[in-house]
Amino acid sequence: MYKFIARRLLSTIPVLVIVAVLVFLLLRLTPGDPAAILAGDAASRDQIAQIRISLGLDKPIIVQFGIWVSHILRGDLGESFYFKIKVTDLIAQRLEPTLALASFTLVIAVLVSVPLGVIAAWRFGGWFDRALMGFSVLGFSIPVFVLAYILIWIVSLKLGWLPVQGYKRIGDGFWPFLRHLILPSITLSVIYIALIARVTRASMIEALGEDYIRTARAKGLPESRVLIAHALANAAVPIVTVIGIGVALLIGGVVVTESVYAIPGLGRLTVDAVLARDFPTIQGVILFFSFVYVVVNLLIDLSYVIFDPRIRY
Amino acid sequence: MISFRRIAVLAAAFAAMGASPGAFAQGKVLRVVPHSNLSILDPIWTTAYMSRNHGYMIYDTLFGTDAKARIKPQMVDTWTMSKDGKTWTFKLRTGLAFHDGAPVTSEDVVASLKRWGRRDALGQQLMTFVEEMETPAPDTFVLKLKEPCGFVLEALGKPSSNVPFIMPKRVAETDPFKQIDDYTGSGPYIFKKDEFKPGDRAVYIKNTKYVPRKEPASGTTGGKRVYVDRVEWNLALRDPQSQVNALAKGEVDILERPAFESYGQLKEIKGVEVFNRDPMGFQYMCRFNALHPPFDKAAVRRAALAAFRQEAFLQAQVGVKEYYHTCPSMFTCNTPYATTAGSEIMAKSNMRKARELLKASGYDGTPVVLMKPTDLAAIQKLPDVAAQLMRQAGFKVDLQAMDWQTLVSRRAKKDPPSQGGWNMFCTAWVAPDIWSPLSNAALDTKGEKASWFGWPDDPKIEQLKAQFARELDLGKRKKLAAEIQAEAFAYGTHAPLGEYINPVALRTGITGLVVGPGDFYWNVKKN
């Protein structure tokens, strides 16, 4: 097990190196000059050239890459062109809102979708099952921003229950923190509820057709125990896998949600950095996301051992 | 069973509990959604308008521009010009102090002007006249000129980027090509550096020691009185519909630049009103690249001018009739140098004339690479209209969509369009940036040496501008401005496409917004 973890952690190094090289090169090939953006609309060509020199963008790409890599090896992701602060500090500032939003979304998604999927499989072909399948199609189809506007209109503007936008740090108090997260999390969770519920239902239908379920029922076990302890436990691996994929998809989902709800998180930071061609920030954020993605995948793989004792590393 | 009403009551109670206690503890807080993000805090280093607005919060200026575009003293109390027009002596008013308590002295002023003079286009022009700057007394500074200069006050009181803000000497001595990191000013607000979160919010608190002038506030001049304790700029709220929702719910007090599509909705919302605090507004223009075919020929540029109809651009882009007007002047209409000279070619769209001009020019069908920014709602429809009108006139147009940041990078390239260059783009200017021949970057006609993109080459305009710069008499300056514009239309430097306003939307309890060329937050009351 420990060897497996060590091997997986070591394997993240080439992944991150490839990501770093690709991101660096792609950004340099993308049209757009950060110096022109920073200089402002009325700036002259000379002023832009001066800024380019001050940012080190006049140096050959290979030299720029060497400087960046040498900084990374010292744990320094560089300084943002646009925000003029260290990228690590910028990520640290923006991490809490995104982490909170993603965590709440996942908690809501799992707490709602797994029971729904279990019930749908249990009542396979019934009205509940068909309703859930209808809901999942809707959940997949409705764009996040449309759902966000609908929820804001009803819950915030008509009922006045929750704020329209913004984010409060947990240090500002738990309730202000929570009430600013409820709508964004519900908005973002709908698509994951649809996804996880469908996978849960499919896995459960398969598990409920197994011999050991028939045996459990023949033994006279309560249906709830049959469903949870026997069927769900055996159907858990694909469900956990799809939750892991959901974490990766969340990285994209938070961009739109953070924009609509004005949450200053990593998603919004990515958009701002891309629009401003803020190379160090884009590179830093993508490296960070890649690392998170690799770690989440590792955790998912490790969790298989818990859900299926037959799996050994 | 819990009723729906009970749930609603509980939810409302929780909502009330969640009201930020900080809002009460901090006194009157003005919550503003600015028109863009604030990232650069040095208004001399960049020409970005957000950095300029940040500058107005925390710095003061020697002179300012009032709502009617007149230059008025601000930090300066009295001033004199010698009979030969070569020595200007300025005396600062009493009570000026930086946020750290240090008095503002003439040495701070001179250091600030030197730094500004290295970066700003008008400042650079002024410095070509300056022989030396002297500080005979802590409250007095002297500009000694090599020859008389007609725009000394215009430069010192210019309201838009780069504004000659006065900084402490230690800050102003920073290399002009490096950003400052000390934000001590002497303006009506103090910047809360510890609360600044880029992309999230910027906070300013009242400078209780600020001594305002006695005159009423107007533009960037007059008494900058502060009636709120704190101004918070919400930098995270960028989605136009979310901005409207937040204003409707009272979560923010002011939207600086609502989308044109939002005004209809905003006017219907109870507790929200729309107010035009910048009557001079903005001017649209399309710029030709004079380096490459087909716009390397004046006749082709003039054919495009003849095809353009301002009303078509304004209707498509702004849409709200009361928020735009046609303007034949390259200098902002209703300002001192506005003129119709030479604008006959654009007076009304004349497609027949455009076709004739194009045919006579020997246009060989070279496609016009027209850059269209897809992500900048304020100008993104202009290229569509330009392309359509030019096609009707007989041009071949290659309309290339890109984001604004790609456009601003690409327009700096002098390469031919086939090698990543361009022929034409459209943009918008705030009124003060273009209201004078000296500040109007589009009239910089020094060819490839020119500062601004498009690189027109017309020595006659440069010669007239040089005369304008030396002329002290307003009447003669107006005449020169008219001659400059007539020549600019004859050359075809650019196409002015009309003017528009973009009123702010605010909660009804907010009063006292200063009218003038910019976004200012002194004088504002929150009831």
Short mmCIF file of C-alpha atoms in Angstrom, two decimals, chain A residues 49-293:
data_model
loop_
_atom_site.label_atom_id
_atom_site.label_comp_id
_atom_site.label_asym_id
_atom_site.label_seq_id
_atom_site.Cartn_x
_atom_site.Cartn_y
_atom_site.Cartn_z
CA ALA A 49 7.89 47.95 -25.09
CA GLN A 50 9.19 49.32 -21.77
CA ILE A 51 6.64 47.26 -19.83
CA ARG A 52 7.55 44.16 -21.84
CA ILE A 53 11.17 44.60 -20.79
CA SER A 54 10.20 45.12 -17.15
CA LEU A 55 8.21 41.86 -17.24
CA GLY A 56 11.09 39.97 -18.82
CA LEU A 57 9.04 39.19 -21.92
CA ASP A 58 11.75 40.52 -24.22
CA LYS A 59 13.96 37.54 -23.36
CA PRO A 60 13.99 34.39 -25.54
CA ILE A 61 11.30 31.86 -24.64
CA ILE A 62 13.85 29.28 -23.54
CA VAL A 63 15.38 31.78 -21.10
CA GLN A 64 11.94 32.70 -19.77
CA PHE A 65 11.18 29.00 -19.30
CA GLY A 66 14.48 28.43 -17.50
CA ILE A 67 13.80 31.31 -15.11
CA TRP A 68 10.28 30.05 -14.42
CA VAL A 69 11.42 26.47 -13.77
CA SER A 70 14.22 27.61 -11.48
CA HIS A 71 11.66 29.58 -9.46
CA ILE A 72 9.29 26.61 -9.30
CA LEU A 73 12.05 24.36 -7.99
CA ARG A 74 12.38 26.85 -5.12
CA GLY A 75 8.62 26.65 -4.52
CA ASP A 76 8.02 30.04 -6.10
CA LEU A 77 5.34 30.28 -8.78
CA GLY A 78 6.45 33.79 -9.67
CA GLU A 79 4.71 37.14 -9.45
CA SER A 80 1.45 37.94 -11.18
CA PHE A 81 1.89 40.42 -14.05
CA TYR A 82 -1.58 41.76 -13.50
CA PHE A 83 -2.08 41.73 -9.73
CA LYS A 84 1.56 42.37 -8.79
CA ILE A 85 1.57 39.87 -5.95
CA LYS A 86 3.06 36.42 -5.63
CA VAL A 87 1.05 33.76 -7.42
CA THR A 88 1.24 31.50 -4.37
CA ASP A 89 -0.31 34.30 -2.26
CA LEU A 90 -2.94 34.86 -4.91
CA ILE A 91 -3.87 31.18 -4.95
CA ALA A 92 -3.92 31.13 -1.15
CA GLN A 93 -6.29 34.15 -1.13
CA ARG A 94 -8.64 32.53 -3.64
CA LEU A 95 -8.48 28.98 -2.35
CA GLU A 96 -10.95 29.27 0.51
CA PRO A 97 -13.97 30.40 -1.57
CA THR A 98 -13.40 27.72 -4.20
CA LEU A 99 -12.73 25.02 -1.65
CA ALA A 100 -15.85 25.98 0.29
CA LEU A 101 -17.99 26.09 -2.85
CA ALA A 102 -16.66 22.79 -4.17
CA SER A 103 -17.00 21.04 -0.81
CA PHE A 104 -20.56 22.23 -0.24
CA THR A 105 -21.48 21.28 -3.77
CA LEU A 106 -20.09 17.78 -3.35
CA VAL A 107 -21.74 17.29 0.03
CA ILE A 108 -25.12 18.38 -1.32
CA ALA A 109 -24.65 16.32 -4.47
CA VAL A 110 -23.72 13.13 -2.62
CA LEU A 111 -26.31 13.50 0.13
CA VAL A 112 -29.09 14.01 -2.40
CA SER A 113 -28.03 11.87 -5.34
CA VAL A 114 -27.03 8.61 -3.68
CA PRO A 115 -30.33 8.09 -1.82
CA LEU A 116 -32.24 9.11 -4.95
CA GLY A 117 -30.27 6.63 -7.06
CA VAL A 118 -30.78 3.84 -4.50
CA ILE A 119 -34.54 4.45 -4.31
CA ALA A 120 -34.83 4.64 -8.10
CA ALA A 121 -33.04 1.28 -8.47
CA TRP A 122 -35.15 -0.22 -5.72
CA ARG A 123 -38.32 1.02 -7.45
CA PHE A 124 -36.93 0.29 -10.90
CA GLY A 125 -39.48 1.12 -13.64
CA GLY A 126 -41.84 2.88 -11.20
CA TRP A 127 -42.91 6.55 -11.26
CA PHE A 128 -40.08 7.60 -8.93
CA ASP A 129 -37.50 5.98 -11.18
CA ARG A 130 -38.95 7.63 -14.27
CA ALA A 131 -39.18 11.01 -12.51
CA LEU A 132 -35.55 10.75 -11.44
CA MET A 133 -34.44 9.92 -14.97
CA GLY A 134 -36.40 12.91 -16.23
CA PHE A 135 -34.78 15.11 -13.63
CA SER A 136 -31.32 13.88 -14.59
CA VAL A 137 -31.90 14.79 -18.22
CA LEU A 138 -33.01 18.25 -17.07
CA GLY A 139 -30.03 18.49 -14.70
CA PHE A 140 -27.60 17.69 -17.49
CA SER A 141 -29.27 20.00 -19.97
CA ILE A 142 -29.86 23.22 -18.07
CA PRO A 143 -26.87 25.56 -18.24
CA VAL A 144 -25.44 26.54 -14.87
CA PHE A 145 -25.90 30.27 -15.44
CA VAL A 146 -29.57 29.88 -16.42
CA LEU A 147 -30.26 27.89 -13.28
CA ALA A 148 -28.35 30.48 -11.27
CA TYR A 149 -30.46 33.36 -12.59
CA ILE A 150 -33.69 31.43 -11.95
CA LEU A 151 -32.69 30.62 -8.38
CA ILE A 152 -31.55 34.20 -7.72
CA TRP A 153 -34.81 35.56 -9.08
CA ILE A 154 -36.95 33.30 -6.91
CA VAL A 155 -34.93 32.89 -3.71
CA SER A 156 -33.13 36.23 -3.51
CA LEU A 157 -35.21 38.79 -5.35
CA LYS A 158 -38.76 37.50 -4.83
CA LEU A 159 -38.47 35.81 -1.43
CA GLY A 160 -35.52 37.83 -0.15
CA TRP A 161 -34.09 34.90 1.75
CA LEU A 162 -30.53 34.80 0.52
CA PRO A 163 -28.05 37.27 -0.95
CA VAL A 164 -27.74 37.73 -4.70
CA GLN A 165 -23.98 37.68 -4.81
CA GLY A 166 -20.79 37.80 -2.82
CA TYR A 167 -18.80 35.68 -0.47
CA LYS A 168 -18.12 35.90 3.25
CA ARG A 169 -15.09 34.21 4.68
CA ILE A 170 -15.67 31.72 7.46
CA GLY A 171 -13.85 34.15 9.74
CA ASP A 172 -16.73 36.62 9.25
CA GLY A 173 -19.09 34.20 11.03
CA PHE A 174 -20.51 30.82 10.13
CA TRP A 175 -24.01 31.91 9.18
CA PRO A 176 -22.94 34.73 6.82
CA PHE A 177 -20.46 32.27 5.33
CA LEU A 178 -23.16 29.64 4.89
CA ARG A 179 -25.90 31.89 3.50
CA HIS A 180 -23.59 33.17 0.78
CA LEU A 181 -22.79 29.61 -0.24
CA ILE A 182 -26.24 28.02 -0.29
CA LEU A 183 -27.42 29.26 -3.69
CA PRO A 184 -24.12 28.83 -5.54
CA SER A 185 -23.71 25.32 -4.14
CA ILE A 186 -27.25 24.29 -5.06
CA THR A 187 -26.76 25.75 -8.54
CA LEU A 188 -23.55 23.88 -9.10
CA SER A 189 -24.71 20.65 -7.47
CA VAL A 190 -27.67 20.03 -9.79
CA ILE A 191 -25.57 18.63 -12.61
CA TYR A 192 -23.66 16.39 -10.17
CA ILE A 193 -26.86 15.21 -8.55
CA ALA A 194 -28.06 14.18 -12.02
CA LEU A 195 -24.76 12.48 -12.84
CA ILE A 196 -24.21 10.64 -9.55
CA ALA A 197 -27.88 9.62 -9.22
CA ARG A 198 -27.81 7.98 -12.66
CA VAL A 199 -24.60 6.08 -11.92
CA THR A 200 -25.86 5.05 -8.48
CA ARG A 201 -29.09 3.80 -10.00
CA ALA A 202 -27.30 1.80 -12.72
CA SER A 203 -24.82 0.25 -10.24
CA MET A 204 -27.57 -0.57 -7.79
CA ILE A 205 -29.76 -2.19 -10.46
CA GLU A 206 -26.83 -4.44 -11.34
CA ALA A 207 -26.05 -5.24 -7.70
CA LEU A 208 -29.71 -5.93 -6.84
CA GLY A 209 -29.76 -8.65 -9.51
CA GLU A 210 -26.89 -10.56 -7.85
CA ASP A 211 -27.28 -13.89 -6.05
CA TYR A 212 -26.07 -12.54 -2.71
CA ILE A 213 -28.97 -10.07 -2.65
CA ARG A 214 -31.43 -12.90 -3.21
CA THR A 215 -29.68 -14.77 -0.38
CA ALA A 216 -29.84 -11.77 1.91
CA ARG A 217 -33.54 -11.34 1.24
CA ALA A 218 -34.10 -15.11 1.71
CA LYS A 219 -32.41 -14.81 5.10
CA GLY A 220 -35.15 -12.32 6.01
CA LEU A 221 -32.94 -9.26 6.37
CA PRO A 222 -34.76 -5.92 6.46
CA GLU A 223 -34.95 -4.31 3.00
CA SER A 224 -33.02 -1.23 4.20
CA ARG A 225 -30.13 -3.44 5.27
CA VAL A 226 -30.23 -5.32 2.01
CA LEU A 227 -30.14 -2.06 0.07
CA ILE A 228 -27.42 -0.30 2.07
CA ALA A 229 -25.19 -2.97 3.61
CA HIS A 230 -25.29 -5.40 0.73
CA ALA A 231 -26.26 -3.70 -2.53
CA LEU A 232 -24.87 -0.20 -2.03
CA ALA A 233 -21.62 -1.42 -0.53
CA ASN A 234 -21.02 -3.55 -3.59
CA ALA A 235 -22.11 -0.81 -5.98
CA ALA A 236 -19.86 1.77 -4.31
CA VAL A 237 -16.76 1.58 -6.54
CA PRO A 238 -18.31 3.11 -9.70
CA ILE A 239 -20.15 5.66 -7.55
CA VAL A 240 -16.92 6.75 -5.85
CA THR A 241 -15.23 6.88 -9.26
CA VAL A 242 -17.87 9.19 -10.67
CA ILE A 243 -17.66 11.40 -7.58
CA GLY A 244 -13.91 11.64 -8.24
CA ILE A 245 -14.58 12.61 -11.84
CA GLY A 246 -17.07 15.13 -10.47
CA VAL A 247 -14.31 16.80 -8.48
CA ALA A 248 -12.34 17.27 -11.67
CA LEU A 249 -15.41 18.61 -13.50
CA LEU A 250 -16.05 21.00 -10.62
CA ILE A 251 -12.90 22.89 -11.56
CA GLY A 252 -14.67 23.92 -14.76
CA GLY A 253 -18.05 24.40 -13.09
CA VAL A 254 -16.82 26.87 -10.50
CA VAL A 255 -15.69 29.29 -13.21
CA VAL A 256 -19.25 30.07 -14.30
CA THR A 257 -20.75 29.86 -10.82
CA GLU A 258 -18.13 32.15 -9.33
CA SER A 259 -18.73 34.67 -12.12
CA VAL A 260 -22.50 34.80 -11.70
CA TYR A 261 -22.39 34.90 -7.89
CA ALA A 262 -19.33 37.19 -7.71
CA ILE A 263 -17.29 34.76 -5.64
CA PRO A 264 -13.61 35.69 -5.66
CA GLY A 265 -12.32 32.14 -6.06
CA LEU A 266 -9.84 30.29 -8.23
CA GLY A 267 -12.30 29.95 -11.10
CA ARG A 268 -12.76 33.70 -11.35
CA LEU A 269 -9.03 34.17 -10.95
CA THR A 270 -8.42 31.85 -13.90
CA VAL A 271 -10.80 33.85 -16.09
CA ASP A 272 -9.24 37.18 -15.07
CA ALA A 273 -5.74 35.81 -15.61
CA VAL A 274 -6.59 34.44 -19.06
CA LEU A 275 -8.24 37.71 -20.13
CA ALA A 276 -5.22 39.66 -18.94
CA ARG A 277 -2.72 37.15 -20.37
CA ASP A 278 -1.25 36.97 -16.90
CA PHE A 279 1.15 34.14 -17.74
CA PRO A 280 2.56 33.44 -14.25
CA THR A 281 -0.93 33.24 -12.72
CA ILE A 282 -2.34 31.01 -15.46
CA GLN A 283 0.68 28.71 -15.23
CA GLY A 284 0.48 28.62 -11.43
CA VAL A 285 -3.24 27.97 -11.27
CA ILE A 286 -3.12 25.22 -13.90
CA LEU A 287 -0.21 23.53 -12.16
CA PHE A 288 -2.13 23.75 -8.90
CA PHE A 289 -5.27 22.28 -10.49
CA SER A 290 -3.22 19.49 -12.06
CA PHE A 291 -1.74 18.63 -8.70
CA VAL A 292 -5.18 18.63 -7.07
CA TYR A 293 -6.50 16.43 -9.86
#
